[in-house]
Structures are given as C-alpha cells and as structure tokens.
C-alpha cells in the first residue's frame, strides 16, 4: 500500500503473477471493457489490475439528508448554562487540599471531549498543581501511586517535564512494581496509561508499562466492577495516548454515565449536548465535501476507492473542534491522496505513471495532453483544488503559498513512483530502503503540510519556514501510520499481488518468521512513539497547540483505522463508527 489509504500497491501492468480475478483488459483505442480472452495475445491492449474495492455505503443523497436538531436556541442556551456550571466547578476544585480531585476532573473533561472550552482554566489549574506538588522531588514521596501516575500523564501531556524518577520508588531493581501497590487497581491502570508518555531511554517507564500490562491482563479475569472492567479492557485495546480524541469521547460518554462514584449529572448532560452540537457541525462539513466529491466525478473512477466518509473521518480525527474551518480542505486532501494512490497502485501502467509524475513535477496543465484521459481528469481536478486553496490564502493573507503545497505533492508522487518501479522490476527493498520511502508514500506529510497552514491564525513566510522545526515529529507520525497500516493490511495486499511491505521486507532481509517480524514492527512502533513524544516536548512552545495535536492525532488514527483490519478500505468495518460519529446523536435527558 503506497499510501495511508492504499490497499494495493505500486500499480499494475502486464504480469503473469496477477490473479485473473483482479485483471481487467482495455483496448488502447477504446475506454470500454473487452473480453479478457480476446485480448490476452493482443499487442493493442494494456492489462490493468483491479483491487475489487467494495462500493461506498454512503450515497450522496443519504449524506445530504443528514440532520440534527441540536442546533436550536434552546439547546445552545442550555449548553451555555452548563458550561458556566462546569467553569465554576473547576475554580472551586482549585481550593481543594488534595490535587487528585481536580486532576480527575481535568481528565474527565478531556475524555468527554469538552476540555477545549476551558483551556485557560485547565492551564492555570495544572500550573498550580505542578508548582505545589510536582516541581520538587521531595513532594513525590508523599504521593500515592494513583496521584503520581495521573499527574505525570496529564502534566506531560500539557508540556511539563516530569522526570521518570517520580516512579523510582514504585519499580524494584528487577523491573517489577513493588507488591504493596497491587491493591491499587486504579493506580496501576493510571501507571499503565502514564507509561505511554515515555521518551527514549526511560527504562523505568518501560518496566512500568510491561509490568502493568501483564498485571491488568491477569486481574481483568477477576474483576467484578463492570465500570472498571470496561476501563481496563479499553485501555489494553487502545491506550489513551494512542486513540483519537473524538473516538474516545464517543466511548467515554457512555461509560461515564454508568459510573457509580464521581459521575456529575451536569457534566454528563453538558458532554452529551456538546457531542450532538459538534456532530451537527460535522454533518454540514460532510455535506460540503460530499458535494465537492460528486462534482469532481472521481467517484466514477471504477478502479479507485469511493471513501469520502472515511476520508472525512481522518479530518475529524485531526481536529474535531467546532471552530476549526479546515476540515473541508483537509478532507479534499485526504480524498485526493486516496485516488492518486489508486492511480499509482492499481490502475496506471509504469509508462503512464512516469508521465504523470513528470506532470506533477512541472505542474504544467498543458503537459497533460500526453496523458491518458483518466489521468487528465485526475490531474486537472487535483490541481484545481490545490490552486483554489492557494488562492484563498493569497487573497486573505497576501502570501503566495502554492510552491509550498506543490512541493508536498511532488514529494509524495516521487515516493509513489519509486514503489512503482520496485513493483515493476520485482525488486524487494531492504527494510531501511522501504522505511525511508514509505514514511512519505503513506501520504501523511501532505496532510500535515496543509493542516499546518489551516491551523495558523496568520500565514507568513516565516511561519512556512518554521515548519522545518517539526520535521522529525511529522516523520515519526507518518512512520507510525505506515507501520500500523502494514500490520493491518499487508496480508490482504500481498494476496492481491502487492509490493512487499515492512513486514515482508524485514522477513526477507533477516530471515525472521512472520510472527517475529510483526513483533519487531510492534516494538518499532513503540520506539517511534517515544521519539515523537520527545520531539513534541522540544517544540511545544513554537507551534499552535492545535497543529501539534493534529500531528499526534494522525498517528493515533493509524492505530484506530488499522488495528484488527482495514477500516478505511473495508466500509463494513467503519460503518458502526460512522453512524455514531456522524449520523446518530446521543440521547440527552436533562
């Protein structure tokens, strides 16, 4: 899979290794399908692969029919009232003797998806907690395991450097959690979650993660508390640091409602109302991109995936906040990557792909006359969209940003053609060769480059140059999506006759079994997360929080979309999430 959305690889052309069920034959002088047998020996034909993608589950008319009642003044007024109730609640908690209650409230608000209303209040709270309880080493000894773990996670998440040594008295010399902490199940769960905020060379946190994971898997079989059972099962499947916030909110609201201790009815009502009101915003965004998708006519490309709803999910994961105006453009970027990836992976011949890459490099619409018709349509629709985005920035910000966007897409097409050449020659790259190209061909970099511009309050030449400071973080996020994608889709792609992915390249180079290769990739994903955590800490003061969250959320989407399969490529797998996120509001009972 050449890109994050790809499901087959560097392309297609005549090859005896291709499955007959995936071959469609076309006459060069005609765009209409012909008999396979009649064309097998004909020099006038091009044999093209077909990935046999499932059709979209979401028709244009259905998407346009989506509606949500939570846009009326009654709901807006009630939401305002509840928001102020919660704001007062945060201020009152600051006066508590123990910081645990306020940290629990902050954690709940984040997981419920409403903390964005209280950015300043939460910032003040955490600054106060840090100065009074976590800044001095001597204060750590007084803390119980739960307070240490929860505070560590939240403070690191918000840019505070809390050293791993806070847990030095928790882990013994053999890397095990000391026995007297075993009864604190909540503390052990929070220690497990905290360990995912580690950076490179933090052995205490590595030991904590390994031990607590084993502990939680064992204790879950004895757990009678259904709420705690759900929390532990969820954490083992998706550590909190690895799950997109909007997906977490969808799940956590339901769990919070069943909590016997610590559930606040007004907080719950506010979270439900806000979820539905934000869903209404997302529905309008989805209608807009659905109309754009229909107008491009790319949905009629039979070889490409029609995945506008799934591509919209990537944009929602990147930034779900209702005030964000860039989801439409980001969805366009996502959808264009999906289609262009299928041009390279599924449909174009090597000669056509070389020509298409040259046109991408020149960005010259006049050069498309040498391309086949489907590529002409593809390039014009794509370049028109990018030119329009560039025009909007130029008109509003007086900055000519087109070369910046062009470079992002040219780098992507360069990575695609490398994989296409590998496939054409039957070459199996080394693991290093694959990774050095595949972090780009997964398609995350162009998304981030566009998201960066859309997250800026003011676009400037200096701001565009500054993006280089985030290069390492962006590369780490891209690699995580690449590797999680390979873990979830490589078997299907190989069955279709795809180029080897990271798992197969590692097996080929090292002689490892598939089980061993997958274990190696899992460890590499963990190490890459550590690098990204460290890189984010290093640049946290230089970039908008929403941009840094966007990069992190893209890595999280790799886990969400590709754990246990391919939710992007297989519509039935994503359908339940789409219904909950974009169609069905949560029932609200004041």
XYZ file of C-alpha atoms in Angstrom:
590
model
C 0.000 0.000 0.000
C 1.652 3.090 -1.153
C -0.315 5.479 0.922
C -2.129 5.597 4.153
C -5.292 4.806 2.288
C -3.808 2.464 -0.248
C -4.919 -1.062 -0.328
C -2.924 -2.440 -3.109
C 0.405 -1.288 -4.426
C 2.636 0.250 -6.907
C 0.491 -0.403 -9.723
C -0.323 -2.565 -12.488
C 0.528 -3.642 -15.796
C 1.146 -6.915 -17.547
C 2.404 -9.514 -15.090
C 1.896 -13.231 -15.011
C 1.764 -13.146 -11.195
C -1.503 -11.216 -11.140
C -4.645 -13.027 -10.151
C -7.072 -13.448 -13.087
C -9.951 -12.234 -10.938
C -8.177 -8.916 -10.469
C -7.403 -8.253 -14.147
C -9.481 -6.033 -16.414
C -8.389 -5.626 -20.047
C -8.825 -2.438 -22.074
C -8.122 -1.654 -25.716
C -5.756 1.274 -26.096
C -8.062 2.881 -28.640
C -11.172 2.498 -26.530
C -12.173 3.047 -22.905
C -14.733 0.256 -22.891
C -14.034 -3.157 -21.337
C -13.403 -6.051 -23.716
C -13.310 -9.794 -23.418
C -10.313 -10.943 -21.398
C -9.682 -13.968 -23.661
C -9.895 -11.944 -26.846
C -7.189 -9.587 -25.685
C -4.712 -11.937 -23.972
C -2.433 -12.140 -27.019
C -3.207 -8.722 -28.484
C -0.421 -6.130 -28.617
C -3.093 -3.447 -28.708
C -4.082 -3.922 -25.075
C -2.990 -2.874 -21.621
C -3.694 -5.268 -18.786
C -4.636 -3.403 -15.637
C -5.176 -4.616 -12.138
C -8.385 -4.172 -10.234
C -8.443 -4.206 -6.438
C -12.144 -5.081 -6.438
C -12.852 -2.451 -3.806
C -16.233 -2.549 -2.123
C -18.535 0.327 -3.095
C -19.238 3.148 -0.683
C -22.009 2.586 1.842
C -22.897 6.275 1.833
C -24.725 7.676 -1.161
C -24.661 11.367 -1.963
C -28.399 11.683 -1.287
C -28.066 9.983 2.087
C -25.250 12.257 3.212
C -27.162 15.335 2.069
C -30.201 14.186 4.075
C -28.355 14.177 7.411
C -29.865 16.486 10.004
C -29.559 17.241 13.692
C -31.991 19.058 15.979
C -29.256 20.186 18.385
C -28.760 23.480 16.579
C -31.729 25.344 18.030
C -31.515 28.206 20.509
C -32.951 26.098 23.320
C -30.040 23.684 23.170
C -27.481 26.446 22.683
C -28.783 28.309 25.746
C -28.766 25.169 27.871
C -25.219 24.416 26.755
C -24.085 27.920 27.777
C -25.624 27.470 31.226
C -23.963 24.102 31.768
C -20.644 25.411 30.519
C -20.631 28.059 33.238
C -21.577 25.448 35.837
C -18.535 23.405 34.854
C -16.322 26.501 34.809
C -17.309 27.280 38.387
C -16.732 23.640 39.279
C -13.130 23.868 38.029
C -12.491 27.051 40.018
C -13.944 25.544 43.165
C -11.778 22.435 42.812
C -8.628 24.573 42.864
C -9.219 25.205 46.532
C -9.229 21.506 47.400
C -6.448 20.296 49.732
C -5.680 17.259 47.536
C -4.897 17.751 43.852
C -6.419 14.372 42.958
C -9.985 15.644 42.614
C -9.044 18.459 40.232
C -6.819 16.161 38.170
C -9.668 13.665 37.912
C -11.989 16.438 36.749
C -9.489 17.604 34.105
C -9.073 14.007 32.924
C -12.848 13.530 32.696
C -13.350 16.764 30.746
C -10.636 15.785 28.275
C -12.008 12.302 27.734
C -15.575 13.619 27.441
C -14.372 15.945 24.669
C -15.288 19.307 26.266
C -11.972 20.492 27.731
C -11.464 22.868 24.781
C -13.940 25.245 26.421
C -11.730 25.583 29.471
C -8.217 25.908 28.059
C -7.213 28.823 30.283
C -8.782 27.372 33.422
C -7.119 23.994 32.896
C -3.798 25.664 32.144
C -4.000 27.601 35.415
C -5.021 24.505 37.351
C -2.134 22.430 36.026
C 0.366 25.215 36.650
C -0.855 25.413 40.229
C -0.707 21.645 40.712
C 2.756 21.447 39.181
C 4.200 24.201 41.365
C 2.657 22.882 44.580
C 3.043 19.125 44.178
C 5.288 18.030 41.289
C 8.028 20.624 40.923
C 10.039 19.487 43.959
C 11.336 15.932 44.209
C 10.724 15.731 47.939
C 6.971 16.062 47.348
C 6.852 12.840 45.292
C 7.419 10.595 48.299
C 4.196 11.837 49.880
C 2.070 10.851 46.872
C 0.209 7.603 46.395
C 0.565 5.670 43.142
C -2.655 6.988 41.611
C -1.785 10.656 42.169
C 1.729 10.173 40.825
C 0.506 8.377 37.711
C -2.424 10.641 36.852
C -0.443 13.820 37.484
C 2.510 12.545 35.459
C 0.281 11.734 32.471
C -1.659 14.994 32.445
C 1.349 17.218 33.071
C 3.487 15.553 30.416
C 0.576 15.769 28.011
C 0.461 19.529 28.573
C 4.184 20.081 28.072
C 5.582 19.844 31.605
C 8.755 17.838 32.022
C 8.125 15.430 34.854
C 11.095 13.023 35.080
C 10.525 9.280 35.135
C 12.247 9.189 38.525
C 8.906 10.093 40.078
C 8.269 6.319 39.869
C 11.673 5.268 41.185
C 10.189 4.060 44.471
C 7.439 2.182 42.604
C 9.647 -0.096 40.468
C 12.118 -2.520 42.090
C 15.574 -3.485 40.793
C 14.057 -6.322 38.728
C 11.676 -4.020 36.852
C 8.570 -5.068 38.781
C 6.046 -2.856 40.538
C 6.517 -3.310 44.277
C 3.973 -5.621 45.869
C 2.281 -3.162 48.210
C 0.899 -1.269 45.187
C -1.006 -4.285 43.820
C -4.240 -3.458 45.615
C -4.441 -0.030 43.958
C -6.063 -1.111 40.696
C -6.881 2.460 39.626
C -3.304 3.493 40.351
C -1.944 0.572 38.327
C -4.253 1.449 35.426
C -3.109 5.074 35.518
C 0.534 3.958 35.720
C -0.056 1.850 32.601
C -1.571 4.859 30.790
C 1.222 7.157 32.019
C 3.912 4.840 30.649
C 2.819 5.610 27.076
C 4.051 9.187 27.523
C 7.629 7.957 27.806
C 10.501 9.146 25.648
C 13.633 7.306 24.555
C 15.871 5.726 27.197
C 13.332 5.813 30.023
C 13.782 2.305 31.370
C 11.653 2.896 34.492
C 8.631 3.664 32.330
C 9.402 0.745 30.017
C 9.410 -1.584 33.018
C 6.214 0.006 34.319
C 4.420 -0.496 31.002
C 5.459 -4.140 30.645
C 4.566 -4.994 34.242
C 1.237 -3.145 34.411
C 0.089 -4.604 31.094
C 0.676 -8.101 32.446
C -0.967 -7.166 35.763
C -4.081 -5.747 34.074
C -4.474 -8.780 31.802
C -4.399 -11.040 34.848
C -6.668 -9.005 37.098
C -9.303 -8.436 34.431
C -10.419 -12.053 34.781
C -11.242 -11.450 38.457
C -12.858 -8.035 38.039
C -16.476 -7.717 39.189
C -16.778 -3.928 38.851
C -18.228 -3.538 35.352
C -17.109 0.073 35.000
C -13.517 -0.765 35.928
C -13.653 -3.865 33.718
C -14.608 -1.667 30.748
C -11.854 0.845 31.522
C -9.180 -1.843 31.706
C -10.373 -3.687 28.584
C -10.479 -0.413 26.667
C -7.008 0.623 27.834
C -5.485 -2.717 26.839
C -7.046 -2.452 23.379
C -6.295 1.265 22.921
C -4.031 3.071 25.374
C -5.467 6.544 25.901
C -2.434 8.212 24.316
C -2.991 6.195 21.143
C -6.692 6.838 20.447
C -8.205 9.795 18.516
C -9.960 12.142 20.990
C -13.323 12.168 19.218
C -13.427 8.358 19.176
C -12.538 8.330 22.872
C -15.331 10.814 23.678
C -17.876 8.708 21.817
C -16.920 5.756 24.024
C -16.250 7.547 27.307
C -19.550 9.451 27.493
C -21.405 6.148 27.685
C -19.017 4.786 30.314
C -19.124 7.982 32.393
C -22.914 7.708 32.584
C -22.643 4.288 34.261
C -20.063 5.390 36.833
C -21.332 4.819 40.353
C -18.876 7.169 42.077
C -17.764 10.537 40.712
C -20.335 10.970 37.934
C -21.677 14.521 37.826
C -25.087 14.741 36.062
C -24.481 18.302 34.857
C -21.085 17.418 33.414
C -22.692 14.429 31.679
C -25.522 16.494 30.218
C -23.064 19.137 29.018
C -20.863 16.494 27.355
C -23.827 14.883 25.595
C -25.209 18.207 24.391
C -21.828 19.309 23.113
C -21.242 15.988 21.369
C -24.502 16.413 19.481
C -23.918 20.081 18.676
C -20.440 19.337 17.337
C -21.892 16.425 15.374
C -24.236 18.919 13.692
C -21.213 20.984 12.603
C -19.528 17.855 11.274
C -22.644 16.930 9.314
C -22.551 20.264 7.483
C -18.844 19.820 6.762
C -19.517 16.319 5.458
C -22.307 17.559 3.185
C -19.946 20.152 1.728
C -17.166 17.667 0.907
C -19.716 15.152 -0.370
C -20.886 17.749 -2.893
C -17.308 18.525 -3.878
C -16.571 14.821 -4.318
C -19.578 14.393 -6.581
C -18.537 17.407 -8.664
C -15.031 16.051 -9.238
C -16.597 12.959 -10.832
C -13.761 10.894 -9.342
C -16.408 8.714 -7.763
C -16.898 7.345 -11.279
C -13.326 6.023 -11.436
C -14.131 2.330 -11.138
C -10.571 1.436 -10.138
C -10.416 3.821 -7.167
C -11.968 3.680 -3.736
C -15.023 5.839 -3.122
C -14.314 6.685 0.530
C -15.386 10.271 1.135
C -16.915 9.477 4.558
C -13.841 7.536 5.657
C -11.605 10.366 4.419
C -13.738 12.823 6.360
C -13.071 10.727 9.462
C -9.345 11.420 9.115
C -10.111 15.163 9.099
C -12.368 14.901 12.141
C -9.674 12.950 13.958
C -7.087 15.591 13.071
C -9.230 18.369 14.528
C -12.819 17.822 15.670
C -13.248 21.252 17.287
C -16.324 23.097 16.004
C -14.493 26.375 15.342
C -11.953 24.733 13.012
C -12.645 25.823 9.440
C -10.218 23.490 7.668
C -11.979 20.116 7.746
C -13.355 20.582 4.242
C -9.958 21.280 2.690
C -8.294 18.511 4.682
C -10.917 16.026 3.503
C -10.246 17.084 -0.080
C -6.550 16.427 0.501
C -7.312 13.024 2.033
C -9.655 12.046 -0.803
C -7.212 13.159 -3.492
C -4.430 11.123 -1.894
C -6.687 8.056 -1.865
C -7.493 8.400 -5.573
C -3.990 9.309 -6.746
C -2.654 6.423 -4.674
C -5.001 4.090 -6.530
C -3.783 5.525 -9.840
C -0.249 4.519 -8.876
C -1.121 1.319 -7.044
C -3.923 -0.166 -9.062
C -4.535 1.292 -12.486
C -1.724 3.129 -14.241
C 0.977 1.438 -16.287
C 4.581 2.244 -15.455
C 4.915 4.390 -18.578
C 1.774 6.335 -17.684
C 2.925 6.769 -14.102
C 6.292 8.110 -15.200
C 4.464 10.645 -17.373
C 2.058 11.543 -14.584
C 4.959 12.063 -12.173
C 6.649 14.374 -14.673
C 3.459 16.422 -14.933
C 3.262 16.622 -11.141
C 6.853 17.861 -11.066
C 6.220 20.527 -13.701
C 2.696 21.409 -12.501
C 2.008 22.301 -16.139
C -1.567 21.748 -17.225
C -0.512 21.975 -20.868
C 1.612 18.862 -20.401
C -1.406 16.669 -19.663
C -2.213 16.281 -23.358
C 0.267 13.395 -23.406
C -1.590 11.641 -20.570
C -4.496 9.194 -20.942
C -7.937 10.679 -20.381
C -8.409 9.407 -16.813
C -5.099 10.975 -15.778
C -6.038 14.265 -17.409
C -9.246 14.342 -15.380
C -7.338 13.357 -12.254
C -4.609 15.994 -12.585
C -6.909 18.869 -13.513
C -9.324 18.203 -10.657
C -6.421 17.824 -8.236
C -4.507 20.904 -9.366
C -7.688 22.997 -9.413
C -8.350 22.125 -5.771
C -4.777 22.958 -4.689
C -4.775 26.171 -6.728
C -8.050 27.211 -5.111
C -6.643 26.610 -1.616
C -3.568 28.638 -2.552
C -5.742 31.418 -3.980
C -7.721 31.668 -0.733
C -4.524 32.087 1.288
C -3.203 34.658 -1.187
C -6.460 36.628 -1.141
C -6.807 36.582 2.642
C -3.201 36.563 3.858
C -1.269 38.045 0.883
C 1.127 35.072 0.935
C 1.793 33.046 -2.213
C 1.703 29.547 -0.817
C 1.336 27.461 -3.994
C 5.047 26.429 -4.179
C 4.797 25.160 -0.572
C 1.791 22.971 -1.444
C 3.322 21.864 -4.746
C 6.471 20.609 -3.023
C 4.410 18.467 -0.636
C 2.595 16.765 -3.524
C 5.718 16.393 -5.640
C 7.485 14.643 -2.763
C 4.514 12.299 -2.464
C 4.439 11.448 -6.180
C 8.212 10.860 -6.097
C 7.746 8.258 -3.353
C 4.915 6.654 -5.324
C 6.987 6.264 -8.494
C 9.835 4.684 -6.526
C 7.462 1.986 -5.285
C 6.006 1.618 -8.764
C 9.490 0.964 -10.165
C 10.181 -1.555 -7.407
C 6.999 -3.389 -8.266
C 7.722 -3.254 -11.991
C 11.159 -4.815 -11.606
C 10.129 -7.293 -8.906
C 12.616 -5.731 -6.506
C 12.342 -6.352 -2.770
C 13.848 -3.336 -0.971
C 15.846 -3.615 2.208
C 13.937 -2.748 5.338
C 15.767 0.587 5.566
C 15.071 1.403 1.922
C 11.409 0.629 2.387
C 11.010 2.707 5.550
C 12.925 5.696 4.149
C 10.488 5.861 1.252
C 7.323 4.531 2.860
C 7.088 7.168 5.607
C 6.439 9.546 2.690
C 4.324 7.265 0.477
C 1.849 6.683 3.309
C 0.514 10.156 2.463
C 0.605 11.802 5.890
C 3.123 14.525 5.012
C 0.906 16.439 2.531
C -1.936 16.304 5.049
C 0.251 17.782 7.780
C 1.607 20.479 5.468
C -1.941 21.581 4.619
C -3.112 21.245 8.223
C -0.276 23.490 9.383
C -1.426 26.335 7.156
C -5.036 25.833 8.205
C -4.081 25.943 11.912
C -2.261 29.273 11.678
C -4.075 32.402 12.755
C -1.806 34.327 10.385
C 0.122 32.848 7.461
C 3.579 34.304 6.779
C 6.803 33.391 5.025
C 8.485 32.993 8.423
C 5.755 30.615 9.581
C 6.215 28.484 6.461
C 9.956 28.256 7.096
C 9.332 27.302 10.724
C 7.604 24.046 9.705
C 11.062 22.543 9.263
C 11.423 22.563 13.056
C 8.614 19.990 13.210
C 10.098 17.711 10.538
C 11.158 14.972 12.955
C 7.785 14.907 14.676
C 5.977 14.786 11.335
C 8.190 11.985 10.099
C 7.568 9.972 13.274
C 3.789 10.373 12.929
C 3.994 9.320 9.281
C 6.052 6.258 10.123
C 3.588 5.204 12.834
C 0.719 5.331 10.328
C 2.840 3.458 7.793
C 3.711 0.650 10.219
C 0.236 0.324 11.756
C -1.151 0.246 8.226
C 1.207 -2.582 7.292
C 0.256 -4.525 10.426
C -3.428 -4.347 9.487
C -3.427 -4.593 5.691
C -0.270 -6.270 4.346
C -1.792 -9.777 4.168
C -4.699 -8.572 2.013
C -2.352 -6.585 -0.205
C 0.032 -9.478 -0.790
C -2.930 -11.640 -1.789
C -3.679 -9.026 -4.448
C -0.098 -9.142 -5.713
C 1.283 -6.054 -3.970
C 4.810 -4.804 -3.398
C 6.378 -6.172 -0.163
C 5.639 -4.075 2.917
C 7.659 -3.523 6.079
C 6.832 -6.979 7.463
C 7.876 -8.801 4.293
C 10.982 -6.637 3.794
C 12.122 -7.431 7.328
C 11.434 -11.148 6.830
C 13.311 -11.159 3.526
C 16.324 -9.355 4.949
C 16.580 -11.034 8.369
C 15.146 -14.486 7.769
C 12.578 -13.905 10.509
C 9.200 -15.604 10.583
C 6.084 -13.500 10.102
C 5.344 -13.723 13.835
C 8.856 -12.479 14.630
C 8.594 -9.722 12.022
C 5.295 -8.492 13.411
C 6.754 -8.426 16.908
C 9.667 -6.373 15.600
C 7.299 -3.892 13.922
C 5.304 -3.572 17.162
C 8.475 -2.669 19.029
C 9.442 -0.195 16.314
C 6.030 1.475 16.606
C 6.580 1.871 20.353
C 10.062 3.313 19.842
C 8.738 5.727 17.226
C 6.059 6.945 19.664
C 8.800 7.649 22.193
C 10.685 9.707 19.615
C 7.538 11.628 18.737
C 6.757 12.299 22.406
C 10.260 13.708 22.834
C 10.093 15.753 19.651
C 6.762 17.239 20.667
C 8.176 18.288 24.046
C 11.090 20.001 22.279
C 8.889 22.191 20.040
C 5.777 22.613 22.181
C 6.292 26.374 22.563
C 6.935 27.007 18.866
C 3.706 25.826 17.240
C -0.052 26.169 17.762
C -1.400 23.509 20.105
C -3.993 22.516 17.509
C -1.254 21.784 14.972
C 0.750 19.615 17.384
C -2.449 17.798 18.334
C -3.213 17.269 14.647
C 0.140 15.575 14.037
C -0.305 13.393 17.122
C -3.877 12.551 16.152
C -2.788 11.334 12.733
C -0.512 8.804 14.433
C -3.460 7.805 16.614
C -5.580 7.307 13.506
C -3.097 4.717 12.292
C -3.923 2.604 15.335
C -7.659 3.260 15.089
C -8.040 2.586 11.358
C -5.749 -0.412 11.071
C -5.935 -2.341 14.341
C -7.597 -5.697 13.613
C -8.086 -4.887 9.937
C -8.575 -2.063 7.448
C -11.420 0.263 8.449
C -10.517 2.631 5.636
C -10.620 0.026 2.892
C -13.492 -2.112 4.178
C -16.648 0.005 4.606
C -18.476 -2.504 6.803
C -15.751 -2.272 9.452
C -16.052 1.508 9.698
C -19.859 1.694 9.429
C -20.678 1.445 13.192
C -18.259 4.298 13.943
C -19.624 6.447 11.124
C -23.157 6.025 12.430
C -22.162 7.006 15.967
C -19.904 9.880 14.963
C -21.778 11.467 12.067
C -25.375 10.212 11.993
C -26.931 9.325 15.346
C -26.924 11.865 18.189
C -26.667 10.771 21.810
C -29.916 10.811 23.747
C -29.919 13.703 26.218
C -32.025 13.623 29.376
C -31.731 16.805 31.495
